[in-house]
Amino acid sequence: MTMYQRAAQFAPFAALTGHSAAISETARLTYKKIELSDNECEMLNQRIMLLLAHLNEHPYVSITYFILDTHKEGGQYATHTGTIRSWDEYEQRLTFDDGAQIKANVIIDIKGDLFM
């Protein structure tokens, strides 16, 4: 018997397959979606309307939005910065020049030169 074969006899037994993955998943943090006040919603709606009014100018903006977690309750916040290419009225979705798409119902903040 080779040394490798002998060592394999004493390798740890993986009785709890997937246990470390389950622990990692439990430890992964998620956040609750921020509920905007009526005043904050109104301000955000005004920013979206201003953005859409200047869509032909392809404004450069930073949009902070919520990404729902597919495995557990909550999600993460992300910010995407770039030039807006189009607005899909039916899907209520903004598309950036780089192809990124963000639905209006997950946006919590929009920043850019338009809003100064």
CSV table of N, CA, C and O in Angstrom, one decimal:
chain,number,residue,atom,x,y,z
A,1,MET,N,0.9,-1.2,0.0
A,1,MET,CA,0.0,0.0,0.0
A,1,MET,C,0.9,1.2,0.0
A,1,MET,O,1.8,1.3,0.8
A,2,THR,N,0.6,2.2,-0.9
A,2,THR,CA,1.4,3.4,-1.0
A,2,THR,C,1.1,4.3,0.2
A,2,THR,O,0.0,4.1,0.9
A,3,MET,N,1.9,5.3,0.4
A,3,MET,CA,1.7,6.2,1.5
A,3,MET,C,0.4,7.0,1.3
A,3,MET,O,-0.3,7.3,2.2
A,4,TYR,N,0.1,7.3,0.0
A,4,TYR,CA,-1.1,8.1,-0.4
A,4,TYR,C,-2.3,7.3,0.0
A,4,TYR,O,-3.3,7.8,0.5
A,5,GLN,N,-2.3,6.0,-0.4
A,5,GLN,CA,-3.5,5.1,-0.1
A,5,GLN,C,-3.7,5.0,1.4
A,5,GLN,O,-4.8,5.0,1.9
A,6,ARG,N,-2.6,4.9,2.1
A,6,ARG,CA,-2.6,4.7,3.6
A,6,ARG,C,-3.2,6.0,4.2
A,6,ARG,O,-4.0,5.9,5.1
A,7,ALA,N,-2.7,7.1,3.7
A,7,ALA,CA,-3.2,8.4,4.3
A,7,ALA,C,-4.7,8.6,4.0
A,7,ALA,O,-5.4,9.2,4.8
A,8,ALA,N,-5.2,8.1,2.9
A,8,ALA,CA,-6.6,8.2,2.5
A,8,ALA,C,-7.5,7.5,3.5
A,8,ALA,O,-8.6,7.9,3.7
A,9,GLN,N,-7.0,6.5,4.1
A,9,GLN,CA,-7.8,5.7,5.1
A,9,GLN,C,-8.1,6.6,6.3
A,9,GLN,O,-9.1,6.4,6.9
A,10,PHE,N,-7.2,7.5,6.6
A,10,PHE,CA,-7.4,8.3,7.8
A,10,PHE,C,-7.9,9.7,7.5
A,10,PHE,O,-7.9,10.6,8.3
A,11,ALA,N,-8.3,10.0,6.3
A,11,ALA,CA,-8.9,11.3,5.9
A,11,ALA,C,-10.2,11.5,6.6
A,11,ALA,O,-10.9,10.6,7.0
A,12,PRO,N,-10.5,12.8,6.9
A,12,PRO,CA,-11.7,13.0,7.7
A,12,PRO,C,-12.9,12.5,6.9
A,12,PRO,O,-13.0,12.7,5.7
A,13,PHE,N,-13.9,12.0,7.6
A,13,PHE,CA,-15.1,11.5,7.1
A,13,PHE,C,-16.1,12.7,6.9
A,13,PHE,O,-16.4,13.3,7.9
A,14,ALA,N,-16.6,12.9,5.8
A,14,ALA,CA,-17.5,14.0,5.5
A,14,ALA,C,-18.9,13.6,5.8
A,14,ALA,O,-19.8,13.5,4.9
A,15,ALA,N,-19.3,13.3,7.0
A,15,ALA,CA,-20.6,12.9,7.4
A,15,ALA,C,-21.7,14.0,7.2
A,15,ALA,O,-22.8,13.7,7.0
A,16,LEU,N,-21.2,15.2,7.3
A,16,LEU,CA,-22.2,16.3,7.2
A,16,LEU,C,-21.9,17.1,5.9
A,16,LEU,O,-21.6,18.2,5.9
A,17,THR,N,-22.2,16.4,4.8
A,17,THR,CA,-22.0,17.0,3.5
A,17,THR,C,-22.9,18.2,3.3
A,17,THR,O,-24.1,18.1,3.6
A,18,GLY,N,-22.3,19.3,2.9
A,18,GLY,CA,-23.0,20.6,2.8
A,18,GLY,C,-23.2,21.4,4.0
A,18,GLY,O,-23.7,22.5,4.0
A,19,HIS,N,-22.7,20.9,5.2
A,19,HIS,CA,-22.8,21.6,6.4
A,19,HIS,C,-22.1,22.9,6.4
A,19,HIS,O,-22.7,23.9,6.8
A,20,SER,N,-20.9,23.0,5.9
A,20,SER,CA,-20.1,24.2,5.9
A,20,SER,C,-20.8,25.3,4.9
A,20,SER,O,-20.8,26.4,5.2
A,21,ALA,N,-21.4,24.8,3.9
A,21,ALA,CA,-22.2,25.7,3.0
A,21,ALA,C,-23.4,26.2,3.6
A,21,ALA,O,-23.7,27.4,3.5
A,22,ALA,N,-24.1,25.4,4.4
A,22,ALA,CA,-25.2,25.9,5.2
A,22,ALA,C,-24.9,26.9,6.2
A,22,ALA,O,-25.6,27.9,6.4
A,23,ILE,N,-23.7,26.7,6.9
A,23,ILE,CA,-23.3,27.7,7.9
A,23,ILE,C,-22.9,29.0,7.2
A,23,ILE,O,-23.3,30.1,7.7
A,24,SER,N,-22.2,28.9,6.1
A,24,SER,CA,-21.9,30.1,5.3
A,24,SER,C,-23.1,30.9,4.9
A,24,SER,O,-23.2,32.1,4.9
A,25,GLU,N,-24.1,30.2,4.4
A,25,GLU,CA,-25.4,30.8,4.0
A,25,GLU,C,-26.1,31.5,5.1
A,25,GLU,O,-26.6,32.6,5.0
A,26,THR,N,-26.1,30.9,6.3
A,26,THR,CA,-26.7,31.4,7.5
A,26,THR,C,-26.0,32.7,7.9
A,26,THR,O,-26.6,33.7,8.3
A,27,ALA,N,-24.7,32.7,7.8
A,27,ALA,CA,-23.8,33.8,8.3
A,27,ALA,C,-23.9,35.0,7.3
A,27,ALA,O,-23.6,36.1,7.7
A,28,ARG,N,-24.3,34.8,6.1
A,28,ARG,CA,-24.3,35.8,5.1
A,28,ARG,C,-25.4,36.8,5.4
A,28,ARG,O,-26.5,36.5,5.7
A,29,LEU,N,-25.0,38.1,5.5
A,29,LEU,CA,-26.0,39.2,5.9
A,29,LEU,C,-26.8,39.6,4.7
A,29,LEU,O,-26.4,39.8,3.6
A,30,THR,N,-28.1,39.9,5.1
A,30,THR,CA,-29.0,40.6,4.1
A,30,THR,C,-29.6,41.7,4.9
A,30,THR,O,-29.6,41.8,6.1
A,31,TYR,N,-30.2,42.6,4.1
A,31,TYR,CA,-30.8,43.8,4.7
A,31,TYR,C,-32.3,43.9,4.3
A,31,TYR,O,-32.7,43.5,3.3
A,32,LYS,N,-33.0,44.6,5.2
A,32,LYS,CA,-34.4,44.9,4.9
A,32,LYS,C,-34.5,46.0,3.8
A,32,LYS,O,-33.7,46.9,3.8
A,33,LYS,N,-35.5,45.9,3.0
A,33,LYS,CA,-35.8,47.0,2.0
A,33,LYS,C,-36.2,48.2,2.8
A,33,LYS,O,-37.2,48.2,3.6
A,34,ILE,N,-35.6,49.4,2.5
A,34,ILE,CA,-36.0,50.6,3.1
A,34,ILE,C,-37.4,51.0,2.5
A,34,ILE,O,-37.6,51.0,1.3
A,35,GLU,N,-38.3,51.4,3.5
A,35,GLU,CA,-39.6,51.9,3.1
A,35,GLU,C,-39.5,53.4,3.1
A,35,GLU,O,-39.3,54.0,4.1
A,36,LEU,N,-39.7,54.0,1.9
A,36,LEU,CA,-39.6,55.5,1.8
A,36,LEU,C,-40.8,56.1,2.3
A,36,LEU,O,-41.9,55.6,2.2
A,37,SER,N,-40.7,57.3,2.9
A,37,SER,CA,-41.8,58.0,3.4
A,37,SER,C,-42.5,58.6,2.2
A,37,SER,O,-42.0,58.6,1.1
A,38,ASP,N,-43.7,59.2,2.4
A,38,ASP,CA,-44.5,59.8,1.3
A,38,ASP,C,-43.7,60.9,0.7
A,38,ASP,O,-43.7,61.1,-0.6
A,39,ASN,N,-43.0,61.7,1.5
A,39,ASN,CA,-42.2,62.8,1.0
A,39,ASN,C,-41.0,62.3,0.2
A,39,ASN,O,-40.8,62.9,-0.9
A,40,GLU,N,-40.4,61.3,0.7
A,40,GLU,CA,-39.2,60.7,-0.1
A,40,GLU,C,-39.7,60.1,-1.4
A,40,GLU,O,-39.0,60.2,-2.4
A,41,CYS,N,-40.9,59.4,-1.4
A,41,CYS,CA,-41.4,58.9,-2.6
A,41,CYS,C,-41.7,60.0,-3.6
A,41,CYS,O,-41.4,59.8,-4.8
A,42,GLU,N,-42.3,61.1,-3.2
A,42,GLU,CA,-42.6,62.2,-4.0
A,42,GLU,C,-41.3,62.8,-4.7
A,42,GLU,O,-41.3,63.1,-5.8
A,43,MET,N,-40.3,62.9,-3.8
A,43,MET,CA,-39.0,63.5,-4.3
A,43,MET,C,-38.4,62.5,-5.4
A,43,MET,O,-37.9,62.9,-6.4
A,44,LEU,N,-38.4,61.2,-5.1
A,44,LEU,CA,-37.9,60.2,-6.0
A,44,LEU,C,-38.7,60.2,-7.3
A,44,LEU,O,-38.1,60.2,-8.4
A,45,ASN,N,-40.0,60.3,-7.2
A,45,ASN,CA,-40.8,60.4,-8.4
A,45,ASN,C,-40.5,61.6,-9.3
A,45,ASN,O,-40.5,61.6,-10.5
A,46,GLN,N,-40.3,62.8,-8.6
A,46,GLN,CA,-39.9,64.0,-9.3
A,46,GLN,C,-38.5,63.8,-10.0
A,46,GLN,O,-38.4,64.2,-11.2
A,47,ARG,N,-37.6,63.1,-9.4
A,47,ARG,CA,-36.3,62.9,-10.0
A,47,ARG,C,-36.4,62.0,-11.2
A,47,ARG,O,-35.8,62.2,-12.2
A,48,ILE,N,-37.3,60.9,-11.1
A,48,ILE,CA,-37.5,60.0,-12.2
A,48,ILE,C,-38.1,60.8,-13.4
A,48,ILE,O,-37.7,60.6,-14.5
A,49,MET,N,-39.1,61.6,-13.1
A,49,MET,CA,-39.8,62.4,-14.2
A,49,MET,C,-38.8,63.4,-14.8
A,49,MET,O,-38.8,63.6,-16.1
A,50,LEU,N,-37.9,64.0,-14.0
A,50,LEU,CA,-36.9,64.9,-14.6
A,50,LEU,C,-35.9,64.1,-15.4
A,50,LEU,O,-35.5,64.6,-16.5
A,51,LEU,N,-35.5,63.0,-15.0
A,51,LEU,CA,-34.6,62.1,-15.7
A,51,LEU,C,-35.2,61.7,-17.1
A,51,LEU,O,-34.6,61.7,-18.1
A,52,LEU,N,-36.5,61.3,-17.0
A,52,LEU,CA,-37.2,60.9,-18.3
A,52,LEU,C,-37.4,62.1,-19.2
A,52,LEU,O,-37.3,62.0,-20.4
A,53,ALA,N,-37.6,63.3,-18.7
A,53,ALA,CA,-37.7,64.5,-19.5
A,53,ALA,C,-36.4,64.8,-20.3
A,53,ALA,O,-36.4,65.4,-21.3
A,54,HIS,N,-35.3,64.4,-19.7
A,54,HIS,CA,-34.0,64.7,-20.3
A,54,HIS,C,-33.3,63.4,-20.9
A,54,HIS,O,-32.1,63.3,-21.1
A,55,LEU,N,-34.1,62.4,-21.1
A,55,LEU,CA,-33.6,61.1,-21.6
A,55,LEU,C,-32.9,61.2,-22.9
A,55,LEU,O,-31.9,60.5,-23.1
A,56,ASN,N,-33.3,62.1,-23.8
A,56,ASN,CA,-32.7,62.2,-25.1
A,56,ASN,C,-31.3,62.8,-25.0
A,56,ASN,O,-30.4,62.7,-25.9
A,57,GLU,N,-30.9,63.4,-23.8
A,57,GLU,CA,-29.6,63.9,-23.5
A,57,GLU,C,-28.7,62.8,-23.0
A,57,GLU,O,-27.5,63.1,-22.7
A,58,HIS,N,-29.2,61.6,-22.7
A,58,HIS,CA,-28.5,60.5,-22.1
A,58,HIS,C,-27.8,60.9,-20.8
A,58,HIS,O,-26.5,61.0,-20.8
A,59,PRO,N,-28.5,61.3,-19.8
A,59,PRO,CA,-27.9,61.8,-18.6
A,59,PRO,C,-27.0,60.7,-17.9
A,59,PRO,O,-27.3,59.5,-17.9
A,60,TYR,N,-26.0,61.2,-17.2
A,60,TYR,CA,-25.1,60.4,-16.4
A,60,TYR,C,-25.6,60.4,-15.0
A,60,TYR,O,-25.6,61.5,-14.4
A,61,VAL,N,-25.9,59.3,-14.4
A,61,VAL,CA,-26.5,59.3,-13.0
A,61,VAL,C,-26.0,58.1,-12.2
A,61,VAL,O,-25.4,57.1,-12.8
A,62,SER,N,-26.1,58.2,-10.9
A,62,SER,CA,-25.9,57.1,-10.0
A,62,SER,C,-27.2,56.7,-9.4
A,62,SER,O,-27.9,57.5,-8.8
A,63,ILE,N,-27.6,55.4,-9.5
A,63,ILE,CA,-28.9,54.9,-9.0
A,63,ILE,C,-28.6,53.9,-8.0
A,63,ILE,O,-27.9,52.9,-8.2
A,64,THR,N,-29.1,54.1,-6.8
A,64,THR,CA,-29.1,53.1,-5.7
A,64,THR,C,-30.4,52.4,-5.7
A,64,THR,O,-31.4,53.0,-5.7
A,65,TYR,N,-30.3,51.0,-5.6
A,65,TYR,CA,-31.5,50.2,-5.7
A,65,TYR,C,-31.3,49.0,-4.9
A,65,TYR,O,-30.2,48.6,-4.4
A,66,PHE,N,-32.4,48.3,-4.6
A,66,PHE,CA,-32.5,47.1,-3.8
A,66,PHE,C,-32.5,45.8,-4.7
A,66,PHE,O,-33.3,45.8,-5.6
A,67,ILE,N,-31.7,44.8,-4.3
A,67,ILE,CA,-31.7,43.6,-5.0
A,67,ILE,C,-32.2,42.5,-4.0
A,67,ILE,O,-31.6,42.2,-3.0
A,68,LEU,N,-33.4,41.9,-4.3
A,68,LEU,CA,-34.0,40.9,-3.5
A,68,LEU,C,-33.1,39.7,-3.5
A,68,LEU,O,-32.7,39.2,-4.5
A,69,ASP,N,-32.9,39.1,-2.3
A,69,ASP,CA,-32.1,37.9,-2.2
A,69,ASP,C,-33.0,36.7,-2.6
A,69,ASP,O,-34.2,36.6,-2.2
A,70,THR,N,-32.5,35.8,-3.3
A,70,THR,CA,-33.3,34.6,-3.8
A,70,THR,C,-33.3,33.5,-2.8
A,70,THR,O,-34.1,32.6,-3.0
A,71,HIS,N,-32.4,33.5,-1.8
A,71,HIS,CA,-32.3,32.4,-0.9
A,71,HIS,C,-32.8,32.6,0.5
A,71,HIS,O,-33.2,31.7,1.2
A,72,LYS,N,-32.9,33.9,0.9
A,72,LYS,CA,-33.3,34.2,2.3
A,72,LYS,C,-34.0,35.6,2.3
A,72,LYS,O,-33.9,36.3,1.3
A,73,GLU,N,-34.6,35.9,3.4
A,73,GLU,CA,-35.4,37.1,3.5
A,73,GLU,C,-34.4,38.3,3.4
A,73,GLU,O,-33.3,38.3,4.0
A,74,GLY,N,-34.8,39.4,2.8
A,74,GLY,CA,-34.0,40.6,2.7
A,74,GLY,C,-33.3,40.6,1.3
A,74,GLY,O,-33.8,40.1,0.3
A,75,GLY,N,-32.2,41.4,1.3
A,75,GLY,CA,-31.5,41.5,0.1
A,75,GLY,C,-30.3,42.4,0.3
A,75,GLY,O,-29.8,42.7,1.4
A,76,GLN,N,-29.8,43.0,-0.8
A,76,GLN,CA,-28.6,43.9,-0.7
A,76,GLN,C,-28.9,45.2,-1.5
A,76,GLN,O,-29.8,45.2,-2.4
A,77,TYR,N,-28.2,46.2,-1.1
A,77,TYR,CA,-28.3,47.5,-1.9
A,77,TYR,C,-27.1,47.6,-2.8
A,77,TYR,O,-26.0,47.2,-2.4
A,78,ALA,N,-27.3,48.1,-4.0
A,78,ALA,CA,-26.2,48.3,-4.9
A,78,ALA,C,-26.4,49.7,-5.6
A,78,ALA,O,-27.5,50.2,-5.6
A,79,THR,N,-25.3,50.2,-6.1
A,79,THR,CA,-25.4,51.5,-6.8
A,79,THR,C,-24.8,51.2,-8.2
A,79,THR,O,-23.7,50.7,-8.3
A,80,HIS,N,-25.5,51.7,-9.2
A,80,HIS,CA,-24.9,51.6,-10.6
A,80,HIS,C,-24.8,53.0,-11.1
A,80,HIS,O,-25.8,53.8,-11.0
A,81,THR,N,-23.7,53.3,-11.7
A,81,THR,CA,-23.4,54.6,-12.3
A,81,THR,C,-23.2,54.5,-13.8
A,81,THR,O,-22.4,53.6,-14.2
A,82,GLY,N,-23.8,55.4,-14.5
A,82,GLY,CA,-23.6,55.3,-16.0
A,82,GLY,C,-24.5,56.2,-16.7
A,82,GLY,O,-25.3,57.0,-16.1
A,83,THR,N,-24.5,56.1,-18.0
A,83,THR,CA,-25.4,56.9,-18.9
A,83,THR,C,-26.7,56.2,-19.2
A,83,THR,O,-26.6,55.0,-19.6
A,84,ILE,N,-27.8,56.8,-19.0
A,84,ILE,CA,-29.1,56.2,-19.3
A,84,ILE,C,-29.3,56.2,-20.8
A,84,ILE,O,-29.2,57.2,-21.5
A,85,ARG,N,-29.7,55.0,-21.3
A,85,ARG,CA,-30.0,54.9,-22.7
A,85,ARG,C,-31.5,55.0,-23.0
A,85,ARG,O,-31.9,55.6,-24.0
A,86,SER,N,-32.3,54.2,-22.2
A,86,SER,CA,-33.7,54.2,-22.5
A,86,SER,C,-34.6,53.9,-21.3
A,86,SER,O,-34.1,53.5,-20.3
A,87,TRP,N,-35.9,54.1,-21.5
A,87,TRP,CA,-36.9,53.8,-20.5
A,87,TRP,C,-37.9,53.0,-21.1
A,87,TRP,O,-38.5,53.3,-22.2
A,88,ASP,N,-38.2,51.8,-20.5
A,88,ASP,CA,-39.3,50.9,-21.0
A,88,ASP,C,-40.5,51.2,-20.2
A,88,ASP,O,-40.6,50.9,-19.0
A,89,GLU,N,-41.5,51.9,-20.8
A,89,GLU,CA,-42.7,52.3,-20.1
A,89,GLU,C,-43.5,51.1,-19.6
A,89,GLU,O,-44.0,51.1,-18.5
A,90,TYR,N,-43.6,50.0,-20.4
A,90,TYR,CA,-44.4,48.9,-20.0
A,90,TYR,C,-43.8,48.1,-18.8
A,90,TYR,O,-44.4,47.8,-17.8
A,91,GLU,N,-42.5,47.9,-18.8
A,91,GLU,CA,-41.7,47.3,-17.7
A,91,GLU,C,-41.4,48.2,-16.6
A,91,GLU,O,-40.9,47.7,-15.5
A,92,GLN,N,-41.5,49.5,-16.8
A,92,GLN,CA,-41.1,50.5,-15.8
A,92,GLN,C,-39.6,50.3,-15.4
A,92,GLN,O,-39.2,50.1,-14.3
A,93,ARG,N,-38.8,50.3,-16.5
A,93,ARG,CA,-37.4,49.9,-16.3
A,93,ARG,C,-36.4,50.8,-17.1
A,93,ARG,O,-36.7,51.2,-18.2
A,94,LEU,N,-35.4,51.3,-16.4
A,94,LEU,CA,-34.3,52.1,-17.0
A,94,LEU,C,-33.2,51.2,-17.6
A,94,LEU,O,-32.9,50.2,-16.9
A,95,THR,N,-32.7,51.5,-18.7
A,95,THR,CA,-31.6,50.7,-19.3
A,95,THR,C,-30.4,51.7,-19.5
A,95,THR,O,-30.5,52.8,-20.0
A,96,PHE,N,-29.2,51.2,-19.0
A,96,PHE,CA,-28.0,52.0,-19.1
A,96,PHE,C,-27.3,51.7,-20.4
A,96,PHE,O,-27.6,50.6,-21.0
A,97,ASP,N,-26.4,52.5,-20.9
A,97,ASP,CA,-25.6,52.2,-22.1
A,97,ASP,C,-24.8,50.9,-22.0
A,97,ASP,O,-24.6,50.3,-23.0
A,98,ASP,N,-24.4,50.5,-20.8
A,98,ASP,CA,-23.7,49.2,-20.7
A,98,ASP,C,-24.6,48.0,-20.6
A,98,ASP,O,-24.1,46.9,-20.4
A,99,GLY,N,-25.9,48.2,-20.7
A,99,GLY,CA,-26.9,47.1,-20.8
A,99,GLY,C,-27.5,46.8,-19.4
A,99,GLY,O,-28.5,46.0,-19.4
A,100,ALA,N,-27.0,47.4,-18.3
A,100,ALA,CA,-27.6,47.2,-17.0
A,100,ALA,C,-29.0,47.7,-17.0
A,100,ALA,O,-29.3,48.8,-17.6
A,101,GLN,N,-29.9,47.0,-16.3
A,101,GLN,CA,-31.3,47.4,-16.3
A,101,GLN,C,-31.8,47.5,-14.8
A,101,GLN,O,-31.4,46.6,-14.0
A,102,ILE,N,-32.5,48.5,-14.5
A,102,ILE,CA,-33.1,48.7,-13.1
A,102,ILE,C,-34.5,49.0,-13.2
A,102,ILE,O,-34.9,50.0,-13.9
A,103,LYS,N,-35.4,48.3,-12.5
A,103,LYS,CA,-36.8,48.6,-12.5
A,103,LYS,C,-37.0,49.8,-11.5
A,103,LYS,O,-36.4,49.9,-10.5
A,104,ALA,N,-38.0,50.6,-11.8
A,104,ALA,CA,-38.3,51.8,-11.0
A,104,ALA,C,-38.7,51.4,-9.6
A,104,ALA,O,-38.4,52.2,-8.7
A,105,ASN,N,-39.4,50.3,-9.4
A,105,ASN,CA,-39.9,50.0,-8.0
A,105,ASN,C,-38.9,49.6,-7.0
A,105,ASN,O,-39.2,49.5,-5.8
A,106,VAL,N,-37.6,49.4,-7.5
A,106,VAL,CA,-36.5,49.0,-6.5
A,106,VAL,C,-35.6,50.2,-6.3
A,106,VAL,O,-34.7,50.1,-5.4
A,107,ILE,N,-35.8,51.3,-7.0
A,107,ILE,CA,-34.9,52.4,-6.8
A,107,ILE,C,-35.2,53.2,-5.5
A,107,ILE,O,-36.3,53.4,-5.2
A,108,ILE,N,-34.1,53.5,-4.8
A,108,ILE,CA,-34.3,54.3,-3.5
A,108,ILE,C,-33.6,55.6,-3.6
A,108,ILE,O,-33.9,56.5,-2.8
A,109,ASP,N,-32.7,55.8,-4.6
A,109,ASP,CA,-32.1,57.1,-4.7
A,109,ASP,C,-31.5,57.3,-6.1
A,109,ASP,O,-31.0,56.3,-6.7
A,110,ILE,N,-31.5,58.5,-6.6
A,110,ILE,CA,-30.9,58.9,-7.9
A,110,ILE,C,-30.1,60.1,-7.7
A,110,ILE,O,-30.6,61.1,-7.2
A,111,LYS,N,-28.9,60.1,-8.1
A,111,LYS,CA,-28.0,61.3,-8.0
A,111,LYS,C,-27.4,61.6,-9.4
A,111,LYS,O,-27.2,60.6,-10.2
A,112,GLY,N,-27.2,62.8,-9.7
A,112,GLY,CA,-26.6,63.2,-10.9
A,112,GLY,C,-26.6,64.7,-11.1
A,112,GLY,O,-27.2,65.4,-10.3
A,113,ASP,N,-26.0,65.2,-12.2
A,113,ASP,CA,-25.9,66.6,-12.4
A,113,ASP,C,-27.3,67.2,-12.7
A,113,ASP,O,-27.5,68.4,-12.4
A,114,LEU,N,-28.2,66.4,-13.1
A,114,LEU,CA,-29.6,67.0,-13.4
A,114,LEU,C,-30.2,67.5,-12.1
A,114,LEU,O,-31.1,68.3,-12.2
A,115,PHE,N,-29.8,66.9,-11.0
A,115,PHE,CA,-30.6,67.2,-9.7
A,115,PHE,C,-29.9,68.2,-8.8
A,115,PHE,O,-30.2,68.2,-7.6
A,116,MET,N,-29.0,68.9,-9.4
A,116,MET,CA,-28.3,69.9,-8.5
A,116,MET,C,-29.0,71.2,-8.4
A,116,MET,O,-29.8,71.6,-9.2
